[in-house]
PDB file of C-alpha atoms in Angstrom:
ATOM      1  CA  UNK A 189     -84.719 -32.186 111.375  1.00 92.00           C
ATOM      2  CA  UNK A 190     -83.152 -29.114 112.766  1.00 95.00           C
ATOM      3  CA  UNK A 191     -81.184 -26.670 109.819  1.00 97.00           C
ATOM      4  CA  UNK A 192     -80.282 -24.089 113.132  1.00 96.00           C
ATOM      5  CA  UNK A 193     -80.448 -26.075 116.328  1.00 92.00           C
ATOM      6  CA  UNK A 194     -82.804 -24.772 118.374  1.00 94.00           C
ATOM      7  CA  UNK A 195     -84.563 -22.071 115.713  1.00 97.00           C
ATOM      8  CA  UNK A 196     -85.046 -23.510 112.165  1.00 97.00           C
ATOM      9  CA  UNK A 197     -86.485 -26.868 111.236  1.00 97.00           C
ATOM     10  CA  UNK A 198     -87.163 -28.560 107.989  1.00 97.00           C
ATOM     11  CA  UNK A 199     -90.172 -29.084 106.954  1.00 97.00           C
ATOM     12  CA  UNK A 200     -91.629 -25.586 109.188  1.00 97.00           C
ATOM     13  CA  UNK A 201     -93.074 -22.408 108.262  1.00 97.00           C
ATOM     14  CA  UNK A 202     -91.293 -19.711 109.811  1.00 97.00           C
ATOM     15  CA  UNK A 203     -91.458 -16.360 110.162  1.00 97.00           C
ATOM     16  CA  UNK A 204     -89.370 -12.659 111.393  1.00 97.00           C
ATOM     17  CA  UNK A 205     -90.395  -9.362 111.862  1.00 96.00           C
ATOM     18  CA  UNK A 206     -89.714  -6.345 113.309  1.00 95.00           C
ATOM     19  CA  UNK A 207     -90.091  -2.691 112.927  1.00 93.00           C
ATOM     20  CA  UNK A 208     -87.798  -0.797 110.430  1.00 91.00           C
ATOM     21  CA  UNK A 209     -83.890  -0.503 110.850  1.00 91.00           C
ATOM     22  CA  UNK A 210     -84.376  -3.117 113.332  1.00 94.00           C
ATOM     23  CA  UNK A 211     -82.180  -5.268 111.085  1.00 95.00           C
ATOM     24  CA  UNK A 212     -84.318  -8.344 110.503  1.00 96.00           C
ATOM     25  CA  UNK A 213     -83.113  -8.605 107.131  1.00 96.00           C
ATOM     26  CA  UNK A 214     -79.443  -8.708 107.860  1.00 96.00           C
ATOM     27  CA  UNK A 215     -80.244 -11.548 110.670  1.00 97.00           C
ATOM     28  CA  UNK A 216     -81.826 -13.670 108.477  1.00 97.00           C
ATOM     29  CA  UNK A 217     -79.439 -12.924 105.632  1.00 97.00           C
ATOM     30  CA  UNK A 218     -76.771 -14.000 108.285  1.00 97.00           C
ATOM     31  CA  UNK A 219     -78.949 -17.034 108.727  1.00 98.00           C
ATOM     32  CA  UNK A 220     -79.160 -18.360 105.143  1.00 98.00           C
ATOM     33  CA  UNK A 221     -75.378 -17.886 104.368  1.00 97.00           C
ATOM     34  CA  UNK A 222     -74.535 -19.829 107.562  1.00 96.00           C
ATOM     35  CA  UNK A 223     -76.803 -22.913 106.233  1.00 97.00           C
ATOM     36  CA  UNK A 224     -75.785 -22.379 102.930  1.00 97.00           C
ATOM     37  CA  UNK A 225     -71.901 -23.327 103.946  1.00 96.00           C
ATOM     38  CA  UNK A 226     -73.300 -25.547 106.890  1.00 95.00           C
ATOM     39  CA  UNK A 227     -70.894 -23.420 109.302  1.00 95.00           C
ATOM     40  CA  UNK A 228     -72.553 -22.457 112.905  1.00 94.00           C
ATOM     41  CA  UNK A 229     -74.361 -19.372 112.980  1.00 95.00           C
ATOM     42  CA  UNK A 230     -73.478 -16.841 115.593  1.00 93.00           C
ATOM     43  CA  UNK A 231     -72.547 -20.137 117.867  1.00 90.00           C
ATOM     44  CA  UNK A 232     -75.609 -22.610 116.812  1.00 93.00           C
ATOM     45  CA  UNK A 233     -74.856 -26.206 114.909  1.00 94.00           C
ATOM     46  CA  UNK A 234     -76.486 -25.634 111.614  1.00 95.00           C
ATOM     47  CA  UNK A 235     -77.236 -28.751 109.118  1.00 96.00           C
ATOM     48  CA  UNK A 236     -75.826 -27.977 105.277  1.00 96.00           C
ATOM     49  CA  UNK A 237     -78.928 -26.826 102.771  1.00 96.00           C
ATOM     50  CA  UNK A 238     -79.078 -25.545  99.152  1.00 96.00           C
ATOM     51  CA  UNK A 239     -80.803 -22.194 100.099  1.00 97.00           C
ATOM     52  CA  UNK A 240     -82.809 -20.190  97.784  1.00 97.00           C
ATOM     53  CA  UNK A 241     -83.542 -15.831  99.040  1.00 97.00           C
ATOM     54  CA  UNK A 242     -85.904 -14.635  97.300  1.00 97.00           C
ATOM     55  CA  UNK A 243     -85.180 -10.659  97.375  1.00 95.00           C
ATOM     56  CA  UNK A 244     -88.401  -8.894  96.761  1.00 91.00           C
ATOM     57  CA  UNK A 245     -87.176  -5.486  97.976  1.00 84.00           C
ATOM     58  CA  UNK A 246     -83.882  -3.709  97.793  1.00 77.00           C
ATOM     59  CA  UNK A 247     -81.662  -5.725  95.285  1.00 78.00           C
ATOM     60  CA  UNK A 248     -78.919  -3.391  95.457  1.00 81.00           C
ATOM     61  CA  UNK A 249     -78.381  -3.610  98.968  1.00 88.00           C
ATOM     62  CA  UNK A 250     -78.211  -7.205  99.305  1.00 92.00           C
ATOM     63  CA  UNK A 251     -74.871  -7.066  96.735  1.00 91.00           C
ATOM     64  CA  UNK A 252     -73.419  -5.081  99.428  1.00 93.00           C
ATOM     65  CA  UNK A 253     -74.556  -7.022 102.463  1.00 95.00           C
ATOM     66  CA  UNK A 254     -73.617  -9.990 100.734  1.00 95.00           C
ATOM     67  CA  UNK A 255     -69.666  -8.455 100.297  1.00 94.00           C
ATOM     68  CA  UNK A 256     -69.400  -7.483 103.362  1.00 95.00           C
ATOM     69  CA  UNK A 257     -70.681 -10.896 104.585  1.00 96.00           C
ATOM     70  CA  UNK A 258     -68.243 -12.662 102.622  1.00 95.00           C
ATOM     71  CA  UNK A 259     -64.994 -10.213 103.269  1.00 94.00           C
ATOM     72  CA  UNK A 260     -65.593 -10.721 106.818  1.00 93.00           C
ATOM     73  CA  UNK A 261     -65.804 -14.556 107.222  1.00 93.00           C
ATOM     74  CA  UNK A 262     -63.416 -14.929 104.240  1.00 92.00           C
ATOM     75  CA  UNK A 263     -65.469 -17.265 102.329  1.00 93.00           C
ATOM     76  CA  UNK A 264     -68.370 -17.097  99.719  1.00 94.00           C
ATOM     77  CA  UNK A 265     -71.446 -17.816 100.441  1.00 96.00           C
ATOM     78  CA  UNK A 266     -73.768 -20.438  98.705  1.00 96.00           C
ATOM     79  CA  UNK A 267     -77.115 -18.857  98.537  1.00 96.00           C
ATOM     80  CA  UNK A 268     -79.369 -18.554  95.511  1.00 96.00           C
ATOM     81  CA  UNK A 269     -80.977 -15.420  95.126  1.00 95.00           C
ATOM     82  CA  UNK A 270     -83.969 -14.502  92.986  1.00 94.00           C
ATOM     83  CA  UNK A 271     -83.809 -10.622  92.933  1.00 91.00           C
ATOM     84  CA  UNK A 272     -87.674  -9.962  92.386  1.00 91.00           C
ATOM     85  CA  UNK A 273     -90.848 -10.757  93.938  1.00 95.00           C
ATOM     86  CA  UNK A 274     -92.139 -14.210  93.082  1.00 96.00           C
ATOM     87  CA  UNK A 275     -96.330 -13.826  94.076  1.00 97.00           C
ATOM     88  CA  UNK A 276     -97.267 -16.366  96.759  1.00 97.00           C
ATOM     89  CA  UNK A 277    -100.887 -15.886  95.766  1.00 96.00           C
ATOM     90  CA  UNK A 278    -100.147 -16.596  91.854  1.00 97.00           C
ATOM     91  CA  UNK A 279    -100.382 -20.628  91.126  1.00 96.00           C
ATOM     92  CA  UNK A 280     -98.244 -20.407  88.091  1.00 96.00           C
ATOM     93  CA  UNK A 281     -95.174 -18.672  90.149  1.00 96.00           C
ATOM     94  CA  UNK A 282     -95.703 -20.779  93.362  1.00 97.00           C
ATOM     95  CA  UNK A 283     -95.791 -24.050  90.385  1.00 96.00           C
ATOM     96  CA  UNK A 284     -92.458 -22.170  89.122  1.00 96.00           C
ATOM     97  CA  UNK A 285     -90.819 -21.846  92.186  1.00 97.00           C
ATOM     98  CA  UNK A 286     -91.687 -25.067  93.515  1.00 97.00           C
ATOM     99  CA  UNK A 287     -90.357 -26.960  90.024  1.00 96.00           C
ATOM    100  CA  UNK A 288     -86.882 -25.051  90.631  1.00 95.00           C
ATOM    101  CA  UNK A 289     -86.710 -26.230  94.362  1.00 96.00           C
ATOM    102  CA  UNK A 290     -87.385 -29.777  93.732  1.00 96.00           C
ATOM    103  CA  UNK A 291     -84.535 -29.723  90.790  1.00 94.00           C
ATOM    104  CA  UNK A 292     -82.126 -28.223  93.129  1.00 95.00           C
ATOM    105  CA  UNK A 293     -83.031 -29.774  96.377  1.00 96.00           C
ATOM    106  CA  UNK A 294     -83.727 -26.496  97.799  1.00 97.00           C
ATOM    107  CA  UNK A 295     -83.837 -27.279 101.716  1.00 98.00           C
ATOM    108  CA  UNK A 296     -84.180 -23.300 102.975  1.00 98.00           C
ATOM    109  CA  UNK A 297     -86.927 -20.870 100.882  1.00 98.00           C
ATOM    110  CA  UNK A 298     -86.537 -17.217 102.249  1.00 98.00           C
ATOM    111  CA  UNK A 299     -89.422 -14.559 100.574  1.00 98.00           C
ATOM    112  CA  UNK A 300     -87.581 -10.906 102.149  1.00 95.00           C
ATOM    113  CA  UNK A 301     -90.516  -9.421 102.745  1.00 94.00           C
ATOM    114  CA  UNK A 302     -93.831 -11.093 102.955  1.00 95.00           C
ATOM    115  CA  UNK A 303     -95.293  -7.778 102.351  1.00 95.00           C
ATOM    116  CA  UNK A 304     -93.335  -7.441  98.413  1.00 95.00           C
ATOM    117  CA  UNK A 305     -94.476 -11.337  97.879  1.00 97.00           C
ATOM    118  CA  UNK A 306     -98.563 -10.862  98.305  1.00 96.00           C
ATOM    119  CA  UNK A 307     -99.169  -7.978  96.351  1.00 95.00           C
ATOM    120  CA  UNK A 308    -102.804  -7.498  95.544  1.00 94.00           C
ATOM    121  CA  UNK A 309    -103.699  -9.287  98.723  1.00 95.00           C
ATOM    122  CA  UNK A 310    -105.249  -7.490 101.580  1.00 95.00           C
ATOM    123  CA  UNK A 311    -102.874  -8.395 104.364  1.00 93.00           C
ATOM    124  CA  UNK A 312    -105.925  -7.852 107.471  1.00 93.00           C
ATOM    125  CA  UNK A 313    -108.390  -9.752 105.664  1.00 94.00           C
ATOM    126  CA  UNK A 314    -107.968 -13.909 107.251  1.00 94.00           C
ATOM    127  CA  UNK A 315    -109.760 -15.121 104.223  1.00 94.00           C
ATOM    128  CA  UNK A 316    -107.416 -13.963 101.812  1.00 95.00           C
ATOM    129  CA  UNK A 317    -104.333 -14.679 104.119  1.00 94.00           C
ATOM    130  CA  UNK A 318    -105.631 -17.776 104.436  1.00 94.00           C
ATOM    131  CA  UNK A 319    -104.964 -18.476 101.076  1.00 95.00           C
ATOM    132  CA  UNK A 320    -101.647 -17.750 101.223  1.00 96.00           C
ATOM    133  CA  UNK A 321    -100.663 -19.818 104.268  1.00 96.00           C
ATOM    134  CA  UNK A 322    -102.320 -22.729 102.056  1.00 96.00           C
ATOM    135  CA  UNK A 323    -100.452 -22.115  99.350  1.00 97.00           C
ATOM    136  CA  UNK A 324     -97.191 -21.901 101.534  1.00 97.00           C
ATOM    137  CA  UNK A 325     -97.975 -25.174 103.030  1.00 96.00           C
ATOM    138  CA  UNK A 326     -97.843 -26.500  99.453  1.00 97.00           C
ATOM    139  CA  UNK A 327     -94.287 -25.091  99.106  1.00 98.00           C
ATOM    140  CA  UNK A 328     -93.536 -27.183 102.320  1.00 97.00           C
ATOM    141  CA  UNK A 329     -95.171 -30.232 102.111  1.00 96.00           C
ATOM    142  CA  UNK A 330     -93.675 -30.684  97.932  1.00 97.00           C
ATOM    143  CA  UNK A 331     -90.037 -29.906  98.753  1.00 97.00           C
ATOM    144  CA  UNK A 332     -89.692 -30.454 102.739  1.00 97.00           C
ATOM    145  CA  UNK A 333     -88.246 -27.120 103.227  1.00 98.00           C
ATOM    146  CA  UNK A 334     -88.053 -24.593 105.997  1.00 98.00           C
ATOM    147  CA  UNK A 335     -90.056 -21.843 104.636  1.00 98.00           C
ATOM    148  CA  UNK A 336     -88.879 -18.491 106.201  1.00 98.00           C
ATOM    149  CA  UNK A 337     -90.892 -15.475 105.718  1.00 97.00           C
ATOM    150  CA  UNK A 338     -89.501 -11.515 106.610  1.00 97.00           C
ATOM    151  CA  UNK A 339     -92.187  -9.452 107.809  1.00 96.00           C
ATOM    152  CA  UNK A 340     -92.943  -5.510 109.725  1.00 94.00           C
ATOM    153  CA  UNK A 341     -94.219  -5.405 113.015  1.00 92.00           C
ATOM    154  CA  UNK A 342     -97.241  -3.505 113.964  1.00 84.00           C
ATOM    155  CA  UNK A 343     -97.243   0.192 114.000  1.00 78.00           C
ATOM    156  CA  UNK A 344     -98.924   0.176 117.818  1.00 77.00           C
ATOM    157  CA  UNK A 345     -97.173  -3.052 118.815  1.00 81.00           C
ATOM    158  CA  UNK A 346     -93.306  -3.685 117.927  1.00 79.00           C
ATOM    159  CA  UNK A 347     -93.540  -7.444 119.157  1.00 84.00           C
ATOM    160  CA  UNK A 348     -96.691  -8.533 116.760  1.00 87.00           C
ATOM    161  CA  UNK A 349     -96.720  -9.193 113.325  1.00 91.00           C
ATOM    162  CA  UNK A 350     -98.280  -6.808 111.550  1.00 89.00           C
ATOM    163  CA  UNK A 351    -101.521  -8.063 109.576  1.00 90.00           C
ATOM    164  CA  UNK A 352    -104.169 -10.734 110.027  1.00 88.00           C
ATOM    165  CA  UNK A 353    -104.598 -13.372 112.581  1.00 86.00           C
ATOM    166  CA  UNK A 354    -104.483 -16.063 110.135  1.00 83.00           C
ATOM    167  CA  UNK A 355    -100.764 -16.673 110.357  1.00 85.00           C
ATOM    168  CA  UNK A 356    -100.687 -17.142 113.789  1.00 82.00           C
ATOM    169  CA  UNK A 357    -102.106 -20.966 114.252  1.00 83.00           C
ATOM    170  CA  UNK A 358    -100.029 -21.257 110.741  1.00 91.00           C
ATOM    171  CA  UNK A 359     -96.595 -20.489 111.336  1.00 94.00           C
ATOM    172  CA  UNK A 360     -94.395 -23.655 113.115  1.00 95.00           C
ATOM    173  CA  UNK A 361     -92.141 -20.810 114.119  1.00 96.00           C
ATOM    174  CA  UNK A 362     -92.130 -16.931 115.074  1.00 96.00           C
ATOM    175  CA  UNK A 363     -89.461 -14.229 116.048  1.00 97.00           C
ATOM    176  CA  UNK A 364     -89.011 -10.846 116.063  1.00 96.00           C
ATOM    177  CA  UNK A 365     -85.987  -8.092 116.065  1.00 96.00           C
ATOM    178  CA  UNK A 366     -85.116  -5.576 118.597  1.00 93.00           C
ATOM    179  CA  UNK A 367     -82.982  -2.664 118.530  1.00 89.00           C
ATOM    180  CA  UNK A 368     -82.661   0.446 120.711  1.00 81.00           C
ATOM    181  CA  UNK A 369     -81.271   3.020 118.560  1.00 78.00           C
ATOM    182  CA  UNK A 370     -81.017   5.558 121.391  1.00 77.00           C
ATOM    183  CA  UNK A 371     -79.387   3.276 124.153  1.00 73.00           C
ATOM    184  CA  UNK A 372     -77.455   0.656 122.325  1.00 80.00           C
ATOM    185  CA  UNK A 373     -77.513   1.427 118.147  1.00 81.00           C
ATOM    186  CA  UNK A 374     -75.195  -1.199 117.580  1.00 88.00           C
ATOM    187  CA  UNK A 375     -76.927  -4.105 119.215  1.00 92.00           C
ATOM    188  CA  UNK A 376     -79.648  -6.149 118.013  1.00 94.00           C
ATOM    189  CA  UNK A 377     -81.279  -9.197 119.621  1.00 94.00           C
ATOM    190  CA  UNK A 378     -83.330 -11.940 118.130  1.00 96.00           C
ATOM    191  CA  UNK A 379     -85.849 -12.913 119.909  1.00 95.00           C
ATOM    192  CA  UNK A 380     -88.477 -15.927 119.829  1.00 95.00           C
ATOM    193  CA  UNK A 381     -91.787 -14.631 120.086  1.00 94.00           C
ATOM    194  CA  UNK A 382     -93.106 -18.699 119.918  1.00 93.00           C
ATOM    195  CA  UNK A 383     -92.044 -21.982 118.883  1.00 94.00           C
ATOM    196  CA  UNK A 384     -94.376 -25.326 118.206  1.00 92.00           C
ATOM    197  CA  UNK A 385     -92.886 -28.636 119.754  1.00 87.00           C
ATOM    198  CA  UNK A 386     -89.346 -27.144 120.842  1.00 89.00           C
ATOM    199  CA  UNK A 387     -88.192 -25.275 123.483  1.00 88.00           C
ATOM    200  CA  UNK A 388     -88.082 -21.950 122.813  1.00 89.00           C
ATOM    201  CA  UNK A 389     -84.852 -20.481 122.268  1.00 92.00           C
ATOM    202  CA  UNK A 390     -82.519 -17.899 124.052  1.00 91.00           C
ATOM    203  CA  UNK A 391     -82.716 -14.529 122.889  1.00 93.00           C
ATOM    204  CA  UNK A 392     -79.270 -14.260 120.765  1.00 94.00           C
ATOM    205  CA  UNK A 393     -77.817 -10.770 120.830  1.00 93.00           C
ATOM    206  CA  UNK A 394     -76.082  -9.167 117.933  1.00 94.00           C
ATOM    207  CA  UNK A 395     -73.241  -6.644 117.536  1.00 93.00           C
ATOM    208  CA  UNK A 396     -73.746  -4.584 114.004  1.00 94.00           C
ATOM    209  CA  UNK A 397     -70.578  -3.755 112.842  1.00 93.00           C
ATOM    210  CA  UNK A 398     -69.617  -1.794 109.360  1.00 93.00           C
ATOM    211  CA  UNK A 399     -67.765  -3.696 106.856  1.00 93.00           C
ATOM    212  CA  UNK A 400     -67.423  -2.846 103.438  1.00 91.00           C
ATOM    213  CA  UNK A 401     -70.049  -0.098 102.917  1.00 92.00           C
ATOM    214  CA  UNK A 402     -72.556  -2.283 104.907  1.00 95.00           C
ATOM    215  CA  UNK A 403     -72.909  -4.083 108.187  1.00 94.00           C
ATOM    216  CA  UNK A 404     -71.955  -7.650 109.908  1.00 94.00           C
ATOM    217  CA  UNK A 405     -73.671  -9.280 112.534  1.00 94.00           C
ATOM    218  CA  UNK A 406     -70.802 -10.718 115.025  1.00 90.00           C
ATOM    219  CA  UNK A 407     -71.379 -11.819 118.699  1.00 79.00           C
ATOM    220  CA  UNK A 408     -74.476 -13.985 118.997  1.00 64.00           C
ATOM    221  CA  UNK A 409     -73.573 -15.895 122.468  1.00 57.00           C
ATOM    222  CA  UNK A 410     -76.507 -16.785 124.594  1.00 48.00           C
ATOM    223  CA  UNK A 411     -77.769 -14.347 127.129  1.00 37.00           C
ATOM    224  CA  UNK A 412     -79.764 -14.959 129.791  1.00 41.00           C
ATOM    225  CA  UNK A 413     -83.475 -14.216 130.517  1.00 38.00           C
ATOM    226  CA  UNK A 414     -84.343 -10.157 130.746  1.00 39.00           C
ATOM    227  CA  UNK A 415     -80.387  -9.140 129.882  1.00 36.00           C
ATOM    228  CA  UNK A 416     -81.094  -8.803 126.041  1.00 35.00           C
ATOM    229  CA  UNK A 417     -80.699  -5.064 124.755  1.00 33.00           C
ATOM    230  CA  UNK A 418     -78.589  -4.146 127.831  1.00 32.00           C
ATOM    231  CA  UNK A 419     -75.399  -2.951 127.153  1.00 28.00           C
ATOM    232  CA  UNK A 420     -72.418  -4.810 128.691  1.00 28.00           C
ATOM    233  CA  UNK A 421     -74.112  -7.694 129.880  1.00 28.00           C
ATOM    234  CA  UNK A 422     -73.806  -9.915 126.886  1.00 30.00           C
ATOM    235  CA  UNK A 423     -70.731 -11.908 126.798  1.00 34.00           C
ATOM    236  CA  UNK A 424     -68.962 -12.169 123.335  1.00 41.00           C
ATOM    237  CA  UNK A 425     -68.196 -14.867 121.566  1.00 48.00           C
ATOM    238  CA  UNK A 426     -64.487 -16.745 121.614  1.00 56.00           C
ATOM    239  CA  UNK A 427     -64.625 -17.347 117.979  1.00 66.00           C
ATOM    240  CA  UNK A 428     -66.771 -15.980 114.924  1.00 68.00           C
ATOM    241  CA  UNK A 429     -67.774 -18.427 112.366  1.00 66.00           C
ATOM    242  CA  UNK A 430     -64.982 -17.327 110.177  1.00 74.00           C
ATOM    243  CA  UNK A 431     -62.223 -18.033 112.235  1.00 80.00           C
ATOM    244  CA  UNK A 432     -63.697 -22.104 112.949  1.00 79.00           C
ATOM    245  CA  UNK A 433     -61.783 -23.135 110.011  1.00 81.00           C
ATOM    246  CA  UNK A 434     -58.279 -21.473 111.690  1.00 85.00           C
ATOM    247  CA  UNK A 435     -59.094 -22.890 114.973  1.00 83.00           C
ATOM    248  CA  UNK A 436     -59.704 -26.574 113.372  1.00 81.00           C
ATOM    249  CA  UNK A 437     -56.029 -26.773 111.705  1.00 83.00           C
ATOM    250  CA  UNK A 438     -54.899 -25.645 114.983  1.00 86.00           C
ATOM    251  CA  UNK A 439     -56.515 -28.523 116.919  1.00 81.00           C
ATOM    252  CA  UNK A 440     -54.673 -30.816 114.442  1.00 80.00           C
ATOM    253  CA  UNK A 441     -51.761 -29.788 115.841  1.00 81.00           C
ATOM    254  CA  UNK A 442     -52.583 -31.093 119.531  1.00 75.00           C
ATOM    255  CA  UNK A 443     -50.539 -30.429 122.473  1.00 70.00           C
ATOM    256  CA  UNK A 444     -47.685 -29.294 121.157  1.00 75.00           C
ATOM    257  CA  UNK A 445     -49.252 -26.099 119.057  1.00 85.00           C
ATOM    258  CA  UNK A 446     -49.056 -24.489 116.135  1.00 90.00           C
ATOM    259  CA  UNK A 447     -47.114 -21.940 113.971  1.00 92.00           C
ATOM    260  CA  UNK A 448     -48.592 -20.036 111.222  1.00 92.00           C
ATOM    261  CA  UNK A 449     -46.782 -21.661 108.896  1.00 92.00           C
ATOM    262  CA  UNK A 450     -47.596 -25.002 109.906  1.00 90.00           C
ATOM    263  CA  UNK A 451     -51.687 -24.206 109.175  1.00 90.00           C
ATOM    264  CA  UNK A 452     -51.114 -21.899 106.167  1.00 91.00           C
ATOM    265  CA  UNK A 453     -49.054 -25.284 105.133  1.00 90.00           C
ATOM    266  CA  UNK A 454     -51.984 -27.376 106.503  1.00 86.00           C
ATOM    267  CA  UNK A 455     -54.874 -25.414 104.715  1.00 86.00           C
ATOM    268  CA  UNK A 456     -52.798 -26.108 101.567  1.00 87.00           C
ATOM    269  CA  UNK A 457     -52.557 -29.385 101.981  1.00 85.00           C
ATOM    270  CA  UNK A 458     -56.217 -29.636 102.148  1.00 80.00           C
ATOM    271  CA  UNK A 459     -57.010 -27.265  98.896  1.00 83.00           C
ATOM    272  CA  UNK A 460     -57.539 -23.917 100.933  1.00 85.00           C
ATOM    273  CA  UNK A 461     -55.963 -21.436  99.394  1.00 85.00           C
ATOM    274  CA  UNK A 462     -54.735 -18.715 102.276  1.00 87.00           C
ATOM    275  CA  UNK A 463     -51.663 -16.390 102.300  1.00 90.00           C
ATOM    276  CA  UNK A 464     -49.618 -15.948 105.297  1.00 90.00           C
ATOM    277  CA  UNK A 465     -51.277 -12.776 106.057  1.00 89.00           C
ATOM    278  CA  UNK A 466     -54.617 -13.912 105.666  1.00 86.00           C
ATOM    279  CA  UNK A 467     -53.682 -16.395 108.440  1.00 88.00           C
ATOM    280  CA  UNK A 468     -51.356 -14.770 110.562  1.00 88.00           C
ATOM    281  CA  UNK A 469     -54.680 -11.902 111.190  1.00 85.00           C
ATOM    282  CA  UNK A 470     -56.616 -14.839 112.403  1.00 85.00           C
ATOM    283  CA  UNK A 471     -54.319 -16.225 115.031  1.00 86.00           C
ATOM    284  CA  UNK A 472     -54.545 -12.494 116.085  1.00 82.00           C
ATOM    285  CA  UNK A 473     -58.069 -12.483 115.938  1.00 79.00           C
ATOM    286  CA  UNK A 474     -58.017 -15.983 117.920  1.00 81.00           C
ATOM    287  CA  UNK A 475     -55.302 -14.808 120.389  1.00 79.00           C
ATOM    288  CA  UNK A 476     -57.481 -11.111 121.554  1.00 69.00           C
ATOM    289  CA  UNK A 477     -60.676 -13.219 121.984  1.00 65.00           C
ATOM    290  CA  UNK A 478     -59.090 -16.194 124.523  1.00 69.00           C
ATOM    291  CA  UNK A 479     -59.833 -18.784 122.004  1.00 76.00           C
ATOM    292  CA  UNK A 480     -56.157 -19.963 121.563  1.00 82.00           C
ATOM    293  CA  UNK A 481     -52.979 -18.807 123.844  1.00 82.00           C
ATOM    294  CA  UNK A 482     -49.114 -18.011 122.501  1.00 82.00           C
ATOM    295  CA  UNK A 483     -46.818 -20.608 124.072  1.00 79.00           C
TER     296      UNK A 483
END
């Protein structure tokens, strides 16, 4: 039962990492408010989930990220965050945190970083890993959630987990994030590493972009094989997941178009509060990126 066509699957165990700044946090933060609202994310169907982040490092920042998220798309998003560890390894949290899932029907767990969430455990040693993936599979199996885990690469490899071996028969589900800070700062691209009983996915390629104090991830149209990370060759997308709602009261119009009165009128109608303004920037928006034209 796919929550991200293509990446994320109920019912998995999934996991990203990367090196530092490579912005794996902000992807999968992108991720969970996108299946939180059930709106695509950076161009992919996703399937509507109650989603549950559990922040184990760097509160604070997720406040801002989660601002900026919302200014941009002009919406709020739905995710649940627990702003402190919650200890994979300890039965009585995992009990905890299972209990609260099952009352709310929790359908996406995110534990940002692994790292923050197995304290005490020796993260080379399989045995003790081990125990960890078993008590994650618990997690799963009890509440039928995609289990998503944020991770740090290797220091001598940038496209391995760092750690033991034992999570890599577990996990359903395993990509990494990419950034050249010298050639191309701004982009990022998420790439699958490996993925059980699916085709793997295209790498999708990121544009960071500041917005209130923090950054956005906008772009995210397929690329082709061996273009990721190169500058120019990654074609943009028509229409961020914010503006689907503008484009959609459009469409209602048909052939014979649409003012911006007619959808700020239209969004009304339907309970979505917008002013003039708000709409009017989004035909703009709509009109530089090809997605609608000005008859």
């Amino acid at each position: 039962e796919p929550i991200i066509d293509g990446f994320l699957y109920r019912d998995t165990l999934v996991r990203t990492f990367g090196p530092p700044k490579s912005l794996k946090s902000f992807v999968t933060l992108d991720m969970a408010a996108s299946i939180s609202l059930g709106i695509p994310w950076q161009g992919r169907p996703t399937v509507q989930q109650q989603v549950l982040y559990v922040v184990a490092e760097g509160a604070r920042g997720v406040k801002k990220r989660r601002r900026a998220w919302n200014q941009h798309h002009e919406t709020e998003m739905k995710v649940i965050f627990f702003p402190k560890p919650v200890q994979i390894g300890d039965p009585r949290q995992m009990f905890d945190l299972i209990s609260f899932c099952r009352l709310r029907d929790i359908g996406y767990v995110v534990f940002d970083t692994q790292a923050r969430c197995t304290q005490g455990v020796e993260e080379n040693d399989n045995t003790e890993m081990g125990i960890i993936v078993g008590a994650l599979d618990i997690l799963k199996q009890e509440t039928g959630a995609c289990v998503h885990l944020v991770h740090h690469s290797g220091a001598a490899d940038a496209k391995r987990a760092r750690g033991a071996t034992a999570f890599d028969g577990a996990v359903d589900a395993e990509f990494y994030t990419k950034r050249d800070m010298e050639r191309s700062p701004d982009l990022v691209d998420f790439v699958s590493k490996f993925q059980k009983d699916v085709v793997e996915a295209d790498t999708v390629s990121m544009q960071a972009v500041e917005v209130a104090g923090s950054l956005i991830l906008s772009g995210g149209a397929p690329v082709e094989a061996g273009t990721a990370g190169q500058a120019g060759e990654v074609a943009a997308a028509l229409v961020t997941p914010g503006q689907v709602l503008y484009l959609e009261a459009i469409r209602l119009f048909g052939n014979q178009g649409a003012t911006v009165s007619d959808v700020t009128a239209d969004l009304a109608d339907r309970g979505i509060k917008r002013t003039r303004t708000a709409v009017k920037k989004a035909f703009g928006g709509l009109l530089s990126g090809g997605a609608v034209a000005q008859t």
